[in-house]
Tab-separated table of C-alpha atoms and ligand atoms in Angstrom:
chain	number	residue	atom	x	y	z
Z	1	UNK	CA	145.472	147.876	46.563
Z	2	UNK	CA	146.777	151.313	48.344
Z	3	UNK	CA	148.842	150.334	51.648
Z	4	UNK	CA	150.961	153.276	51.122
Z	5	UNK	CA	150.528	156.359	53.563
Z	6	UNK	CA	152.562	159.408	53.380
Z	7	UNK	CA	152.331	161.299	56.900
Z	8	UNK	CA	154.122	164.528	56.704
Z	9	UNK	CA	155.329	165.671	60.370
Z	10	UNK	CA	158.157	168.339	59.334
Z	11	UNK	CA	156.279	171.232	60.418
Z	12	UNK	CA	157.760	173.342	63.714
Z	13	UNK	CA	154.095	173.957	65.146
Z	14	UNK	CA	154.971	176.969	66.271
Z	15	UNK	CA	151.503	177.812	67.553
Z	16	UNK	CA	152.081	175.513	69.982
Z	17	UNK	CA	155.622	177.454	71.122
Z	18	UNK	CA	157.060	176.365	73.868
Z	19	UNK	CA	155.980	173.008	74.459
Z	20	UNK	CA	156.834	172.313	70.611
Z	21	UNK	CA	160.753	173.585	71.240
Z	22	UNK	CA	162.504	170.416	71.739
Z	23	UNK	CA	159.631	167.880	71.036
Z	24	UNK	CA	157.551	167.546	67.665
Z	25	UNK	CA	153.908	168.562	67.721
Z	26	UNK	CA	152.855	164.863	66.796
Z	27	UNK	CA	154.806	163.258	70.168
Z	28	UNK	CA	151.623	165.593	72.567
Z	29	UNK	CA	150.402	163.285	74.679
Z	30	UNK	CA	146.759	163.310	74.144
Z	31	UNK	CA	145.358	161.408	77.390
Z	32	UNK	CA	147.626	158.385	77.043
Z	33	UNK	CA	148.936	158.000	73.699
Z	34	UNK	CA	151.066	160.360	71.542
Z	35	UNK	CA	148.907	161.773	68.747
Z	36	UNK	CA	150.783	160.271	65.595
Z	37	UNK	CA	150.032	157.081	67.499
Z	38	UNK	CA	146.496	157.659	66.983
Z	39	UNK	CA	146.991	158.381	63.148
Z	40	UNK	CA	149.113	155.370	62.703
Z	41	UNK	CA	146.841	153.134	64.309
Z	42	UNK	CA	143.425	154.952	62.421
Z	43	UNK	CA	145.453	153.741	59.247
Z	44	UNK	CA	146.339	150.437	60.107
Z	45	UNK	CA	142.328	149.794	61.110
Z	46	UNK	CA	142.260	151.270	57.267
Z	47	UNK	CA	144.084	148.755	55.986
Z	48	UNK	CA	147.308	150.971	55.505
Z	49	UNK	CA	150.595	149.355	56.297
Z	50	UNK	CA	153.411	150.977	55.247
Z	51	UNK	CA	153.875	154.633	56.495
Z	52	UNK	CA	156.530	156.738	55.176
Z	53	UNK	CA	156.967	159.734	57.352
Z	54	UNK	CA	158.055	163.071	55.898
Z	55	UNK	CA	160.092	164.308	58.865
Z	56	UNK	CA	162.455	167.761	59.642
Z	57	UNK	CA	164.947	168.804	62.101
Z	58	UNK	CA	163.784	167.617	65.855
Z	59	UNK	CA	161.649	164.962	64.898
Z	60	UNK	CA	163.748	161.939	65.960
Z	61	UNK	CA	161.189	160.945	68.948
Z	62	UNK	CA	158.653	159.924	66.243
Z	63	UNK	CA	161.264	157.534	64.914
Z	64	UNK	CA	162.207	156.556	68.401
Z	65	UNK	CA	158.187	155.970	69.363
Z	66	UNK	CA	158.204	153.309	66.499
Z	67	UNK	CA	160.780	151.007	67.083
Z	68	UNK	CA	160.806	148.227	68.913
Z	69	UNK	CA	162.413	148.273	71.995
Z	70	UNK	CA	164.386	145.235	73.259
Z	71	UNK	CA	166.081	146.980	76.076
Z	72	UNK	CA	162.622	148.678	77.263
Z	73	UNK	CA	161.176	145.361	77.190
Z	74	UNK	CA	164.202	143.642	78.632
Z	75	UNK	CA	163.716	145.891	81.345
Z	76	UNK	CA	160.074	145.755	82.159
Z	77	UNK	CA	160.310	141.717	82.709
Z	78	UNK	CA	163.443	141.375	84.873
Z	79	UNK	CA	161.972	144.042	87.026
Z	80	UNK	CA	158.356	142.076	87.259
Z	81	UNK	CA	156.791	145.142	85.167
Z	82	UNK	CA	155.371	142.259	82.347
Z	83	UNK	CA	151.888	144.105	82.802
Z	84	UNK	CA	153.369	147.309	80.866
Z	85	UNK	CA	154.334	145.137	77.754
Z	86	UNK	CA	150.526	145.802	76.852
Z	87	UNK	CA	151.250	149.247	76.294
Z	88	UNK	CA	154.229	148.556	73.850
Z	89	UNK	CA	152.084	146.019	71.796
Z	90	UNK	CA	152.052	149.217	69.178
Z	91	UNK	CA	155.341	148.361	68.532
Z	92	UNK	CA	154.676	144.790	66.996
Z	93	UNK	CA	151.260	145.856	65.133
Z	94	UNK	CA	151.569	145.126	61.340
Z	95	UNK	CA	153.309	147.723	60.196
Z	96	UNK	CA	156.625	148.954	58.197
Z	97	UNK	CA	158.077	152.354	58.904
Z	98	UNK	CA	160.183	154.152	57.035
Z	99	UNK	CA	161.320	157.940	57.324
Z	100	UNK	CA	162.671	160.797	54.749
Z	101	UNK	CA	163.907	164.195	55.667
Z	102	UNK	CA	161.941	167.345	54.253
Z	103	UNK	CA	165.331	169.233	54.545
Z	104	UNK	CA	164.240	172.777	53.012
Z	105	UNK	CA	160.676	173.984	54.960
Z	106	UNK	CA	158.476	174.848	51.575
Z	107	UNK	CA	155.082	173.903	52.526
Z	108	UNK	CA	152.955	170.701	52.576
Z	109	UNK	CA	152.831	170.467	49.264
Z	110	UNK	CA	157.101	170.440	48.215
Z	111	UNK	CA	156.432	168.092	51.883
Z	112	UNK	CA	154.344	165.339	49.772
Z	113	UNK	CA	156.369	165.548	47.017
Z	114	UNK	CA	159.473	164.822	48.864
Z	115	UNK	CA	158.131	161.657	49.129
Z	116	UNK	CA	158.032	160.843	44.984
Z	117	UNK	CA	161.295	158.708	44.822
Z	118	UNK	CA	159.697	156.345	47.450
Z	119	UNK	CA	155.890	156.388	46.078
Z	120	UNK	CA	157.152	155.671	42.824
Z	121	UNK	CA	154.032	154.784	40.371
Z	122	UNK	CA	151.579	154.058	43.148
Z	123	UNK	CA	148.828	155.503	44.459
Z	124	UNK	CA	148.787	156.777	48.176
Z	125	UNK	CA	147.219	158.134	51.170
Z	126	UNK	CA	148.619	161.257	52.520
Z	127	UNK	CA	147.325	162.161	56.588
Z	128	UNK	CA	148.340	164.941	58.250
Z	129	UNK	CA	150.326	163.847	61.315
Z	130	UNK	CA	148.705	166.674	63.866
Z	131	UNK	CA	144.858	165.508	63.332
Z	132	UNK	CA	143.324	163.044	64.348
Z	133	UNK	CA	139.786	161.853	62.898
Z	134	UNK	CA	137.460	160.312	65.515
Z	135	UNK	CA	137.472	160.210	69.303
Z	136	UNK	CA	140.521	157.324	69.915
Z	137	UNK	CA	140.835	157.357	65.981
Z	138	UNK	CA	137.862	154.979	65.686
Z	139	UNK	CA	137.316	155.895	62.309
Z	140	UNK	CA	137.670	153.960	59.076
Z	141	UNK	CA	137.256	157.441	56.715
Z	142	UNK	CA	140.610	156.130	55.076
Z	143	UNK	CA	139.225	152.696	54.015
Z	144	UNK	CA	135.707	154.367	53.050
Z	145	UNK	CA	138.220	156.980	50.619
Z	146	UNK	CA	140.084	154.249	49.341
Z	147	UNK	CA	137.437	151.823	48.103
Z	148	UNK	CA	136.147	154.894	46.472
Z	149	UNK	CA	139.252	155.696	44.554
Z	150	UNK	CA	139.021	151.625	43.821
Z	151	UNK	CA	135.519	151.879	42.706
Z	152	UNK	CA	135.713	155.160	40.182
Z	153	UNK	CA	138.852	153.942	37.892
Z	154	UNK	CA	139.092	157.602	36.899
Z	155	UNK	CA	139.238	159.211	40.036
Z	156	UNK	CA	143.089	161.103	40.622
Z	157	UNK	CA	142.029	162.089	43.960
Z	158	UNK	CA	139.587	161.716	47.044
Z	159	UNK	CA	139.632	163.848	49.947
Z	160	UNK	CA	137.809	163.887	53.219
Z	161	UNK	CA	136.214	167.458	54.217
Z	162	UNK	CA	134.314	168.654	57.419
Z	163	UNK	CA	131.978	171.644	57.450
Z	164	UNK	CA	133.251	174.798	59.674
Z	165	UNK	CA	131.893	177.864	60.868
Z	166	UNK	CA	132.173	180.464	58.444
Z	167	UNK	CA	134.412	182.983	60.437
Z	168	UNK	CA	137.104	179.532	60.283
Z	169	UNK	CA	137.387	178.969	56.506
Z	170	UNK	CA	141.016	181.162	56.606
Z	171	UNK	CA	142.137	178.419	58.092
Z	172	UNK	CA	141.803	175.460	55.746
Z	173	UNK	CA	141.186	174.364	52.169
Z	174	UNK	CA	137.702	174.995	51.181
Z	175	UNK	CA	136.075	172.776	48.352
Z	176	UNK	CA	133.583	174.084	45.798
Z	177	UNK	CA	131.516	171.122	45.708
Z	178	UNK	CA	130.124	169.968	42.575
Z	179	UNK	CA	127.778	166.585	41.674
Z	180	UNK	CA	126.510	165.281	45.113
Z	181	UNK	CA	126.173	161.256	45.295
Z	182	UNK	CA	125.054	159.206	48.063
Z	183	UNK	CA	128.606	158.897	49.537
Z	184	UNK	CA	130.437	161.912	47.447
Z	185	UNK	CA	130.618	164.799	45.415
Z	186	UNK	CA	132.562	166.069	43.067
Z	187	UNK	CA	135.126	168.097	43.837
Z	188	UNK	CA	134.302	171.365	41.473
Z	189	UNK	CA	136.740	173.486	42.705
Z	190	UNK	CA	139.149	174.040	45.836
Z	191	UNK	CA	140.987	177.349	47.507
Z	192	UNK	CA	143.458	176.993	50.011
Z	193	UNK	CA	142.518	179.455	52.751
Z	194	UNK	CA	140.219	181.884	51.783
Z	195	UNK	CA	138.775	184.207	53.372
Z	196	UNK	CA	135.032	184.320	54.565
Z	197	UNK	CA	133.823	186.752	51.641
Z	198	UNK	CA	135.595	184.390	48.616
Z	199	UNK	CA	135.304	180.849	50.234
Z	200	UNK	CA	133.092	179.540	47.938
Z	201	UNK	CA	131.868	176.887	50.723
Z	202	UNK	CA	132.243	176.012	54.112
Z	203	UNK	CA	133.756	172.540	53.262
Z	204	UNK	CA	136.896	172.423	54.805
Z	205	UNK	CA	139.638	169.808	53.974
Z	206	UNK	CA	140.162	167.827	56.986
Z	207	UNK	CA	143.705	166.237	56.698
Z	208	UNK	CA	142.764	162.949	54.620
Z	209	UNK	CA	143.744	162.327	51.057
Z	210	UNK	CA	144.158	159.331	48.855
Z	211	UNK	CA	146.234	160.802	45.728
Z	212	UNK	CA	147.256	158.806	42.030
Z	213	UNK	CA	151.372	159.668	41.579
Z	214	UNK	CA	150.081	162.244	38.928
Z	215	UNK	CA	150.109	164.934	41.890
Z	216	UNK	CA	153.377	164.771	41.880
Z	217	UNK	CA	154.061	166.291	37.726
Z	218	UNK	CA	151.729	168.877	39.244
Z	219	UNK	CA	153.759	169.661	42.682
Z	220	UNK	CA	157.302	169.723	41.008
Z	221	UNK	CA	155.794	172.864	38.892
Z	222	UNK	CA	153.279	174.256	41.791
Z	223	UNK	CA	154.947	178.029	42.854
Z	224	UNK	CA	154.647	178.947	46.180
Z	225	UNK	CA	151.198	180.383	47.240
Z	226	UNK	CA	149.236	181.214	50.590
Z	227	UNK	CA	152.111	182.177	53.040
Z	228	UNK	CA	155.157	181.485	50.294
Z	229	UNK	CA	154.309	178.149	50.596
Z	230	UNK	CA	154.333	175.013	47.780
Z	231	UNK	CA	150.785	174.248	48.688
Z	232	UNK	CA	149.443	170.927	48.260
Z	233	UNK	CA	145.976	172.190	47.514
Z	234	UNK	CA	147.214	174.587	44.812
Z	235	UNK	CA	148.356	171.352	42.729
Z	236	UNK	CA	145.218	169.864	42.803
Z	237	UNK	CA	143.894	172.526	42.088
Z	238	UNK	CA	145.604	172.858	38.514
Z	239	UNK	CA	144.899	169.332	38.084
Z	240	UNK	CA	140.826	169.985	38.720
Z	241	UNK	CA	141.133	172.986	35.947
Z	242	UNK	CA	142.873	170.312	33.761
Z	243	UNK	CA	139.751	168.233	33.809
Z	244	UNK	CA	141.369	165.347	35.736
Z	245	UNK	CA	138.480	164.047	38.232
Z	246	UNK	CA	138.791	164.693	42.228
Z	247	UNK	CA	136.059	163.143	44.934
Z	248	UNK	CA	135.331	165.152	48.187
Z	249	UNK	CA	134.153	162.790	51.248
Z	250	UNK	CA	131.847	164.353	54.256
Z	251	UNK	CA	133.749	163.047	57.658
Z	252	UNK	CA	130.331	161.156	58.932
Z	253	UNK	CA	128.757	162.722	62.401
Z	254	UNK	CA	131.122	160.623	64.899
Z	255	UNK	CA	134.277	161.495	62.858
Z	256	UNK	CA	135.246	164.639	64.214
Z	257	UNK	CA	138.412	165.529	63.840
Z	258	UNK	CA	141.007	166.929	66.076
Z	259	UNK	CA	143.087	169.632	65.475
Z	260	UNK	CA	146.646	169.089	67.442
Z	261	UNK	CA	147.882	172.576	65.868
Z	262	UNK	CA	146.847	175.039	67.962
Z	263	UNK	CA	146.394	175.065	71.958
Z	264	UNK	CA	142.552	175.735	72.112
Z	265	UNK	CA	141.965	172.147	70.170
Z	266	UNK	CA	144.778	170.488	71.852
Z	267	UNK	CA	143.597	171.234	75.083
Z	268	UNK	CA	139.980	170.450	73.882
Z	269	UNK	CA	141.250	167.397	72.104
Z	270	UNK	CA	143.087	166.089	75.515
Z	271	UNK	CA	139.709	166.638	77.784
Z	272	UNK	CA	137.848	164.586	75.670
Z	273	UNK	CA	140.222	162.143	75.315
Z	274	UNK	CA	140.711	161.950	78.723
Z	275	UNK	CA	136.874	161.714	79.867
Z	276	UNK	CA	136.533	158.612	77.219
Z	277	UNK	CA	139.673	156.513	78.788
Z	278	UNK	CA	138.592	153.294	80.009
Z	279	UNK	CA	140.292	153.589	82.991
Z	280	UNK	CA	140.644	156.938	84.252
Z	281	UNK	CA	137.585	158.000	82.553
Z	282	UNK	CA	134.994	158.146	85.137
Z	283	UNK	CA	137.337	159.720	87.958
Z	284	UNK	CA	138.715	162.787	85.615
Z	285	UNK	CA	134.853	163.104	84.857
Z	286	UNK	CA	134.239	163.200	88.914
Z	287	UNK	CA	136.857	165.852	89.504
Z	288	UNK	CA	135.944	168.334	86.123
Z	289	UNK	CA	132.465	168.346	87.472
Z	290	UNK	CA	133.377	168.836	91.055
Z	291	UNK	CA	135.996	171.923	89.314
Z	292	UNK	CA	132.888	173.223	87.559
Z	293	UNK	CA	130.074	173.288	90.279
Z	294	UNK	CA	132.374	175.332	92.191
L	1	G1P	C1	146.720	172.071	55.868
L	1	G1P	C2	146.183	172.216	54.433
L	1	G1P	C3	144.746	172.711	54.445
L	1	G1P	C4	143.900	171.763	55.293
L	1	G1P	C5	144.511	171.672	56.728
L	1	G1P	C6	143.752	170.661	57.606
L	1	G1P	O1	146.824	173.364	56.420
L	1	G1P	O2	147.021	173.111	53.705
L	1	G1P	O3	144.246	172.736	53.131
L	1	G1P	O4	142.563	172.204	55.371
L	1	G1P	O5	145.880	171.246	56.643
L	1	G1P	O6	143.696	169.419	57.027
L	1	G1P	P1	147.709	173.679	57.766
L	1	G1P	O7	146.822	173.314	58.920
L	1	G1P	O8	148.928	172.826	57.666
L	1	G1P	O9	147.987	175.136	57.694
């Protein structure tokens, strides 16, 4: 059973500068929740229960966002407020929490395998705090990953990849798929931001991976690589050229995912979000159309 997710958040998103000053990329409110919120509750629905948060300097509100709060809640019911509780019941989904400090910024990769002393033996999910994989994270790609790893004993690795314009692959890890199955391929070969002439696809990783603990012999010898950093795609990598056997997964139609990293997805990512609330929905779609037929 893998219940295990590693969800690295140390990064300064400094391509979101200066919103991301004094609060952490994964606390943007996108329509009414905070986006880790979304990831955290995308792996629960996965059946994912402990998460184990690779954090950095300014990151505390993450830690804050999980607790329970007794005085909050206090609060809200001597003050006749009980209606709010609903939007704290978060706090008591099934979950543990537990948080380690990336204290040296070396990439994604050195990020992950901070997290070895706590993973231990067992295999894990790792998802990328800043994206979030299906319009309110209705999306069970984690679950679909991890009964493949179940399925194919041999398997060190499945990831989840989406297919991007060709002018985008700089910006991501691009597979070289192998094998296709009904549900998979094999991963051939992977490049961690490439550019347009060498990608040797236009498969992009898309921030989902289910790992066995042998990623971590390869990330404590990985040297730094695209941008000086340890890169988590560079170790598996070496592992693919060492014969060991990686799975690629296509995110399916509805799984999009959603990029909180930079401002033109964020803002993209909010409207959406916003449009699809149950709520508030149908009068933000009133006003956008009223803003556009002007
Ligand atoms: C990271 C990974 C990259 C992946 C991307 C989105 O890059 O290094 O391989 O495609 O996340 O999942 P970053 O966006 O942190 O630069």
């Amino acid at each position: 059973m893998i219940d295990l997710a590693v969800i690295p958040v140390a990064g300064r998103g400094t391509r979101l500068l200066p919103l991301t000053k004094s609060q952490p990329k994964e606390m943007l409110p996108v329509a009414g929740k905070p986006v880790v919120q979304y990831v955290v509750e995308e792996l629960i629905r996965s059946g994912v229960h402990r998460m184990l948060f690779v954090t950095g300097a300014g990151k505390t509100a993450i830690e804050n966002h999980f607790d329970i709060d007794n005085e909050l809640i206090d609060n809200l019911r001597a003050t006749g407020k009980e209606d709010l509780l609903a939007e704290l019941a978060f706090e008591r989904k099934d979950a543990d929490y537990f948080y380690l400090r990336q204290r040296r910024q070396l990439g994604l990769g050195h990020a992950v395998l901070c997290a070895e002393p706590f993973v231990r033996g067992q295999r894990f999910v790792v998802a990328l705090g800043d994206s979030i994989i299906g319009r309110g994270s209705e999306s069970k790609i984690v679950q679909r990953m991890i009964n493949l790893f179940e399925k194919n004993g041999d398997v060190k690795g499945v990831i989840a990849f989406e297919e991007v314009p060709h002018d985008e692959v700089f910006q991501y890890g691009i597979a070289q798929p192998g094998k296709n199955s009904t549900d998979f391929f094999e991963l051939d070969d992977i490049v961690e931001k490439p550019s347009p002439e060498e990608a040797p696809s236009q498969l992009a990783v898309a921030a989902r991976y289910v790992f066995s603990a042998e990623i971590f012999e390869y990330l404590r010898t990985t040297t730094p690589g695209k941008g000086g950093e340890i890169q988590l795609t560079d170790a598996i990598r070496r592992m693919i050229h060492d014969k060991k056997r990686f799975l690629g997964v296509h995110l399916s139609p509805s799984e999009l995912r959603y990029d909180i990293g930079n401002f033109e997805s964020y803002f993209t990512a909010f409207t959406e979000f916003a449009l699809a609330d149950p709520v508030y929905g149908a009068s933000v779609k009133q006003h956008l159309k009223k803003l556009l037929e002007r």
